[in-house]
Amino acid sequence: MEVVRTYGKAYGQCINFDKSSLLFGKRINAATRQEIKDTLGIHNDGGMGKYLGIPEDISGSKCKLFAFLKDNLMHRVNGWTGRWLSKGVNEVMIKSILLALPTYVMSTFLLPLEICENLASAIAQFWWSSNPPKRRIHWAKWEKVCLPKEEGGIGFRLIYEFNLELLAKQLWRLVQYPDSLVARVLRGRYYRTTSPLRAISTSSPSYVWTIISAARKLLLLGIRQKIQYGYDVRVWEDPCIPTTPARPARLVAPVMHLNMRVSDLINQESKEWDA
């Protein structure tokens, strides 16, 4: 409350507690909830609305939670039907509008496969038939249509793969900006003594950390560990050899030192490889 009052004095913007609400986790008992409400002066329960287009409460069925994405997409498509748009215009509409509609949500959450398939199905129907609900023959698989143009496709995005790419970008930001607030919070909870790029078994991880971790495999396909001094690079586990994709050293004989670092292979005086 002292922080809130300080903010109000500095910016002249006071919080309206009558319009504010609190969202509690399932493990918070009723007595603690009431104590927090009385202390803050906020007595409304939240979680039923949306913030920046994203549901406040992400518990329960994820298919029901993100069903609004298809509704939004169909609402946009229905406004275009019956206009007999050319294929060129349809391509621009799909790439610039339809595929961009769920981007903000996908940059934060991993959509269920069912939702991704529903979105792809609605876009495919619009592509092959500009005048729904009339259905026309789909002359090619959607995966083939989504190939780059130089490979014979149209260049549409595969929604689930694009979702993973956006989440991989969030994971990469944790690596690039380790002193950011969100990185420090997640590091204190999930990877205190290691890197977010390494698989870590945790008890009861949050939904946000689970979906960010889902993009780890994709991210590891395109990055390589820098050697520098080699103290933090593990010879048999970290992808440090510059192949495509990068890989760790391969075993050709029984290994005596499983935790060997690359620094063990460097002459520390001459700073060259110790042949």
Tab-separated table of C-alpha atoms in Angstrom:
chain	number	residue	atom	x	y	z
A	1	MET	CA	0.000	0.000	0.000
A	2	GLU	CA	2.960	2.295	0.630
A	3	VAL	CA	4.155	1.615	-2.921
A	4	VAL	CA	0.683	2.420	-4.256
A	5	ARG	CA	0.541	5.684	-2.315
A	6	THR	CA	4.032	6.670	-3.476
A	7	TYR	CA	3.032	6.003	-7.085
A	8	GLY	CA	-0.089	8.130	-6.674
A	9	LYS	CA	1.874	11.056	-5.244
A	10	ALA	CA	4.506	10.886	-7.985
A	11	TYR	CA	2.192	10.591	-10.993
A	12	GLY	CA	-1.043	12.052	-9.689
A	13	GLN	CA	-2.863	8.856	-10.678
A	14	CYS	CA	-4.656	7.179	-7.790
A	15	ILE	CA	-6.070	3.669	-8.005
A	16	ASN	CA	-9.844	3.370	-7.796
A	17	PHE	CA	-10.251	0.471	-5.388
A	18	ASP	CA	-13.996	0.243	-6.061
A	19	LYS	CA	-13.204	-0.676	-9.680
A	20	SER	CA	-10.270	-2.910	-8.785
A	21	SER	CA	-10.431	-6.658	-8.215
A	22	LEU	CA	-8.237	-9.422	-6.815
A	23	LEU	CA	-7.490	-12.784	-8.409
A	24	PHE	CA	-6.386	-15.527	-6.005
A	25	GLY	CA	-4.792	-18.900	-6.658
A	26	LYS	CA	-6.600	-22.082	-5.670
A	27	ARG	CA	-4.276	-22.710	-2.706
A	28	ILE	CA	-5.181	-19.481	-0.920
A	29	ASN	CA	-7.685	-20.277	1.830
A	30	ALA	CA	-10.756	-18.172	2.543
A	31	ALA	CA	-9.371	-16.594	5.734
A	32	THR	CA	-6.218	-15.375	3.991
A	33	ARG	CA	-8.242	-14.054	1.070
A	34	GLN	CA	-10.467	-12.029	3.366
A	35	GLU	CA	-7.467	-10.678	5.283
A	36	ILE	CA	-5.830	-9.497	2.045
A	37	LYS	CA	-9.087	-7.918	0.874
A	38	ASP	CA	-9.505	-6.015	4.139
A	39	THR	CA	-5.882	-4.859	4.131
A	40	LEU	CA	-5.936	-3.587	0.548
A	41	GLY	CA	-9.484	-2.302	0.622
A	42	ILE	CA	-10.354	-4.258	-2.527
A	43	HIS	CA	-13.352	-6.576	-2.117
A	44	ASN	CA	-14.150	-7.528	-5.710
A	45	ASP	CA	-13.151	-10.944	-7.043
A	46	GLY	CA	-11.526	-10.878	-10.481
A	47	GLY	CA	-10.696	-13.415	-13.120
A	48	MET	CA	-13.904	-13.239	-15.124
A	49	GLY	CA	-12.792	-10.627	-17.651
A	50	LYS	CA	-9.927	-9.996	-20.041
A	51	TYR	CA	-6.836	-7.845	-19.930
A	52	LEU	CA	-5.291	-6.730	-23.228
A	53	GLY	CA	-7.436	-9.309	-24.986
A	54	ILE	CA	-6.222	-12.212	-22.818
A	55	PRO	CA	-8.413	-13.938	-20.180
A	56	GLU	CA	-7.389	-13.036	-16.632
A	57	ASP	CA	-7.979	-16.555	-15.319
A	58	ILE	CA	-6.226	-19.279	-17.342
A	59	SER	CA	-7.377	-22.256	-15.279
A	60	GLY	CA	-9.661	-24.989	-16.572
A	61	SER	CA	-10.050	-26.263	-20.117
A	62	LYS	CA	-7.678	-24.454	-22.464
A	63	CYS	CA	-9.848	-25.325	-25.481
A	64	LYS	CA	-12.798	-23.488	-23.948
A	65	LEU	CA	-10.539	-20.695	-22.744
A	66	PHE	CA	-9.128	-19.911	-26.205
A	67	ALA	CA	-12.285	-20.656	-28.202
A	68	PHE	CA	-12.792	-16.902	-28.578
A	69	LEU	CA	-9.902	-16.815	-31.072
A	70	LYS	CA	-11.881	-18.737	-33.671
A	71	ASP	CA	-14.961	-16.607	-32.954
A	72	ASN	CA	-12.929	-13.457	-33.599
A	73	LEU	CA	-11.486	-14.920	-36.789
A	74	MET	CA	-14.883	-16.042	-38.104
A	75	HIS	CA	-16.377	-12.642	-37.287
A	76	ARG	CA	-13.703	-11.037	-39.455
A	77	VAL	CA	-14.133	-13.579	-42.257
A	78	ASN	CA	-17.909	-13.189	-42.318
A	79	GLY	CA	-17.441	-9.523	-43.118
A	80	TRP	CA	-15.528	-10.442	-46.283
A	81	THR	CA	-17.796	-13.166	-47.624
A	82	GLY	CA	-19.925	-12.576	-50.656
A	83	ARG	CA	-17.549	-9.999	-52.110
A	84	TRP	CA	-15.963	-12.406	-54.616
A	85	LEU	CA	-12.440	-11.336	-53.792
A	86	SER	CA	-9.606	-12.425	-56.060
A	87	LYS	CA	-7.052	-14.985	-54.894
A	88	GLY	CA	-4.437	-12.258	-54.639
A	89	VAL	CA	-6.634	-10.237	-52.304
A	90	ASN	CA	-7.456	-13.369	-50.276
A	91	GLU	CA	-3.748	-14.057	-49.856
A	92	VAL	CA	-3.103	-10.553	-48.554
A	93	MET	CA	-6.112	-10.735	-46.200
A	94	ILE	CA	-4.993	-14.066	-44.745
A	95	LYS	CA	-1.350	-13.086	-44.262
A	96	SER	CA	-1.876	-9.552	-42.955
A	97	ILE	CA	-5.071	-9.964	-40.907
A	98	LEU	CA	-6.258	-13.509	-40.194
A	99	LEU	CA	-2.864	-14.949	-39.280
A	100	ALA	CA	-2.072	-11.813	-37.267
A	101	LEU	CA	-5.229	-11.921	-35.115
A	102	PRO	CA	-4.017	-14.570	-32.608
A	103	THR	CA	-0.375	-13.424	-32.631
A	104	TYR	CA	-0.511	-11.541	-29.319
A	105	VAL	CA	-2.103	-14.490	-27.499
A	106	MET	CA	0.318	-16.958	-29.115
A	107	SER	CA	3.302	-14.914	-27.961
A	108	THR	CA	2.225	-15.640	-24.370
A	109	PHE	CA	0.399	-18.988	-24.394
A	110	LEU	CA	0.719	-22.299	-26.225
A	111	LEU	CA	-2.589	-22.920	-27.952
A	112	PRO	CA	-4.030	-26.461	-27.818
A	113	LEU	CA	-3.709	-28.427	-31.049
A	114	GLU	CA	-7.492	-28.474	-31.361
A	115	ILE	CA	-7.642	-24.669	-31.413
A	116	CYS	CA	-4.786	-24.474	-33.942
A	117	GLU	CA	-6.551	-26.975	-36.191
A	118	ASN	CA	-9.826	-25.057	-35.926
A	119	LEU	CA	-8.115	-21.807	-36.901
A	120	ALA	CA	-6.292	-23.470	-39.788
A	121	SER	CA	-9.527	-25.092	-40.960
A	122	ALA	CA	-11.373	-21.762	-40.972
A	123	ILE	CA	-8.568	-20.061	-42.903
A	124	ALA	CA	-8.348	-22.939	-45.385
A	125	GLN	CA	-12.093	-22.801	-45.995
A	126	PHE	CA	-11.878	-19.081	-46.682
A	127	TRP	CA	-8.936	-19.627	-49.055
A	128	TRP	CA	-10.635	-22.288	-51.157
A	129	SER	CA	-14.126	-20.776	-51.009
A	130	SER	CA	-14.515	-17.011	-50.867
A	131	ASN	CA	-18.261	-17.354	-50.361
A	132	PRO	CA	-18.933	-19.556	-47.283
A	133	PRO	CA	-20.929	-21.511	-46.208
A	134	LYS	CA	-20.555	-22.959	-49.699
A	135	ARG	CA	-17.782	-25.519	-49.521
A	136	ARG	CA	-15.420	-26.173	-52.396
A	137	ILE	CA	-12.808	-28.812	-53.016
A	138	HIS	CA	-9.498	-28.318	-51.237
A	139	TRP	CA	-7.112	-29.068	-54.075
A	140	ALA	CA	-4.017	-29.468	-51.896
A	141	LYS	CA	-3.121	-30.273	-48.312
A	142	TRP	CA	-2.908	-27.222	-46.091
A	143	GLU	CA	0.648	-28.146	-45.111
A	144	LYS	CA	1.628	-27.929	-48.777
A	145	VAL	CA	-0.129	-24.586	-49.176
A	146	CYS	CA	1.867	-23.265	-46.217
A	147	LEU	CA	5.209	-24.071	-47.844
A	148	PRO	CA	7.352	-21.112	-48.991
A	149	LYS	CA	6.662	-19.917	-52.519
A	150	GLU	CA	10.047	-21.096	-53.740
A	151	GLU	CA	9.017	-24.609	-52.665
A	152	GLY	CA	5.649	-24.493	-54.435
A	153	GLY	CA	3.437	-23.181	-51.628
A	154	ILE	CA	1.708	-19.883	-50.886
A	155	GLY	CA	3.738	-19.013	-47.791
A	156	PHE	CA	1.007	-19.137	-45.150
A	157	ARG	CA	2.082	-19.835	-41.582
A	158	LEU	CA	1.428	-23.107	-39.820
A	159	ILE	CA	-0.255	-21.842	-36.683
A	160	TYR	CA	1.113	-24.334	-34.157
A	161	GLU	CA	4.684	-24.014	-35.451
A	162	PHE	CA	4.390	-20.223	-35.464
A	163	ASN	CA	3.107	-20.408	-31.880
A	164	LEU	CA	6.235	-22.315	-30.838
A	165	GLU	CA	8.429	-19.776	-32.632
A	166	LEU	CA	6.891	-16.904	-30.668
A	167	LEU	CA	7.359	-18.763	-27.375
A	168	ALA	CA	10.963	-19.548	-28.330
A	169	LYS	CA	11.453	-15.809	-28.718
A	170	GLN	CA	10.273	-15.335	-25.122
A	171	LEU	CA	12.687	-18.018	-23.918
A	172	TRP	CA	15.533	-16.390	-25.862
A	173	ARG	CA	14.786	-13.068	-24.125
A	174	LEU	CA	15.341	-14.795	-20.762
A	175	VAL	CA	18.814	-15.742	-22.016
A	176	GLN	CA	19.625	-12.370	-23.578
A	177	TYR	CA	18.313	-10.225	-20.713
A	178	PRO	CA	18.964	-12.183	-17.498
A	179	ASP	CA	18.612	-9.050	-15.336
A	180	SER	CA	15.071	-8.220	-16.459
A	181	LEU	CA	12.347	-8.495	-13.833
A	182	VAL	CA	10.599	-11.498	-15.400
A	183	ALA	CA	13.932	-13.316	-15.866
A	184	ARG	CA	14.900	-12.766	-12.235
A	185	VAL	CA	11.505	-14.005	-11.019
A	186	LEU	CA	11.603	-17.163	-13.152
A	187	ARG	CA	15.264	-17.804	-12.345
A	188	GLY	CA	14.574	-17.656	-8.611
A	189	ARG	CA	11.809	-20.217	-9.017
A	190	TYR	CA	12.941	-22.626	-11.744
A	191	TYR	CA	16.618	-22.381	-12.778
A	192	ARG	CA	18.503	-20.748	-9.934
A	193	THR	CA	21.829	-22.487	-10.552
A	194	THR	CA	21.624	-23.247	-14.269
A	195	SER	CA	20.334	-21.890	-17.594
A	196	PRO	CA	16.736	-21.706	-18.866
A	197	LEU	CA	17.915	-23.625	-21.943
A	198	ARG	CA	18.590	-26.753	-19.924
A	199	ALA	CA	15.778	-29.132	-19.081
A	200	ILE	CA	14.929	-28.794	-15.401
A	201	SER	CA	12.501	-30.979	-13.454
A	202	THR	CA	10.430	-28.883	-11.068
A	203	SER	CA	7.465	-29.664	-8.868
A	204	SER	CA	4.188	-27.964	-9.755
A	205	PRO	CA	5.509	-25.579	-12.440
A	206	SER	CA	3.271	-22.701	-13.448
A	207	TYR	CA	1.393	-22.771	-16.725
A	208	VAL	CA	3.498	-19.908	-18.052
A	209	TRP	CA	6.785	-21.719	-17.368
A	210	THR	CA	5.424	-24.951	-18.837
A	211	ILE	CA	4.524	-23.332	-22.149
A	212	ILE	CA	7.796	-21.391	-22.365
A	213	SER	CA	9.693	-24.635	-21.754
A	214	ALA	CA	7.752	-26.267	-24.600
A	215	ALA	CA	9.749	-24.133	-27.059
A	216	ARG	CA	13.147	-25.231	-25.703
A	217	LYS	CA	13.682	-27.992	-28.294
A	218	LEU	CA	12.920	-25.632	-31.162
A	219	LEU	CA	15.278	-22.982	-29.832
A	220	LEU	CA	18.113	-25.451	-29.313
A	221	LEU	CA	17.968	-26.359	-33.014
A	222	GLY	CA	19.171	-22.912	-33.989
A	223	ILE	CA	21.697	-21.871	-31.342
A	224	ARG	CA	25.252	-22.826	-30.439
A	225	GLN	CA	27.107	-22.457	-27.164
A	226	LYS	CA	29.958	-19.927	-27.338
A	227	ILE	CA	33.249	-21.319	-26.069
A	228	GLN	CA	34.984	-18.172	-24.729
A	229	TYR	CA	36.876	-19.551	-21.713
A	230	GLY	CA	34.970	-22.838	-21.784
A	231	TYR	CA	34.311	-23.043	-18.055
A	232	ASP	CA	30.516	-23.257	-18.472
A	233	VAL	CA	30.419	-25.435	-21.612
A	234	ARG	CA	29.983	-29.161	-21.064
A	235	VAL	CA	31.806	-31.271	-23.649
A	236	TRP	CA	29.267	-34.107	-23.866
A	237	GLU	CA	26.015	-32.163	-23.456
A	238	ASP	CA	26.183	-28.574	-24.769
A	239	PRO	CA	25.852	-27.911	-28.541
A	240	CYS	CA	29.173	-26.194	-29.200
A	241	ILE	CA	30.397	-27.811	-32.448
A	242	PRO	CA	29.323	-25.587	-35.394
A	243	THR	CA	27.359	-28.119	-37.441
A	244	THR	CA	23.770	-27.577	-38.659
A	245	PRO	CA	22.237	-27.944	-36.175
A	246	ALA	CA	24.999	-27.514	-33.614
A	247	ARG	CA	25.828	-30.560	-31.488
A	248	PRO	CA	27.986	-31.614	-28.525
A	249	ALA	CA	31.011	-33.884	-28.902
A	250	ARG	CA	30.148	-37.475	-29.760
A	251	LEU	CA	31.236	-40.461	-27.717
A	252	VAL	CA	33.502	-42.996	-29.435
A	253	ALA	CA	34.716	-44.752	-26.295
A	254	PRO	CA	33.670	-45.091	-22.663
A	255	VAL	CA	33.899	-41.678	-21.019
A	256	MET	CA	35.819	-41.270	-17.783
A	257	HIS	CA	34.674	-37.713	-17.004
A	258	LEU	CA	30.998	-37.158	-17.808
A	259	ASN	CA	31.042	-33.591	-16.496
A	260	MET	CA	34.137	-32.512	-18.438
A	261	ARG	CA	34.170	-28.843	-19.450
A	262	VAL	CA	35.658	-27.433	-22.655
A	263	SER	CA	38.123	-25.502	-20.494
A	264	ASP	CA	39.723	-28.857	-19.647
A	265	LEU	CA	40.703	-29.170	-23.317
A	266	ILE	CA	42.386	-25.743	-23.452
A	267	ASN	CA	45.938	-24.910	-22.423
A	268	GLN	CA	45.236	-22.079	-19.976
A	269	GLU	CA	48.701	-20.536	-20.470
A	270	SER	CA	48.847	-20.414	-24.268
A	271	LYS	CA	45.030	-20.190	-24.660
A	272	GLU	CA	45.170	-22.814	-27.406
A	273	TRP	CA	43.705	-26.285	-27.737
A	274	ASP	CA	45.631	-28.841	-25.709
A	275	ALA	CA	46.198	-31.500	-28.387
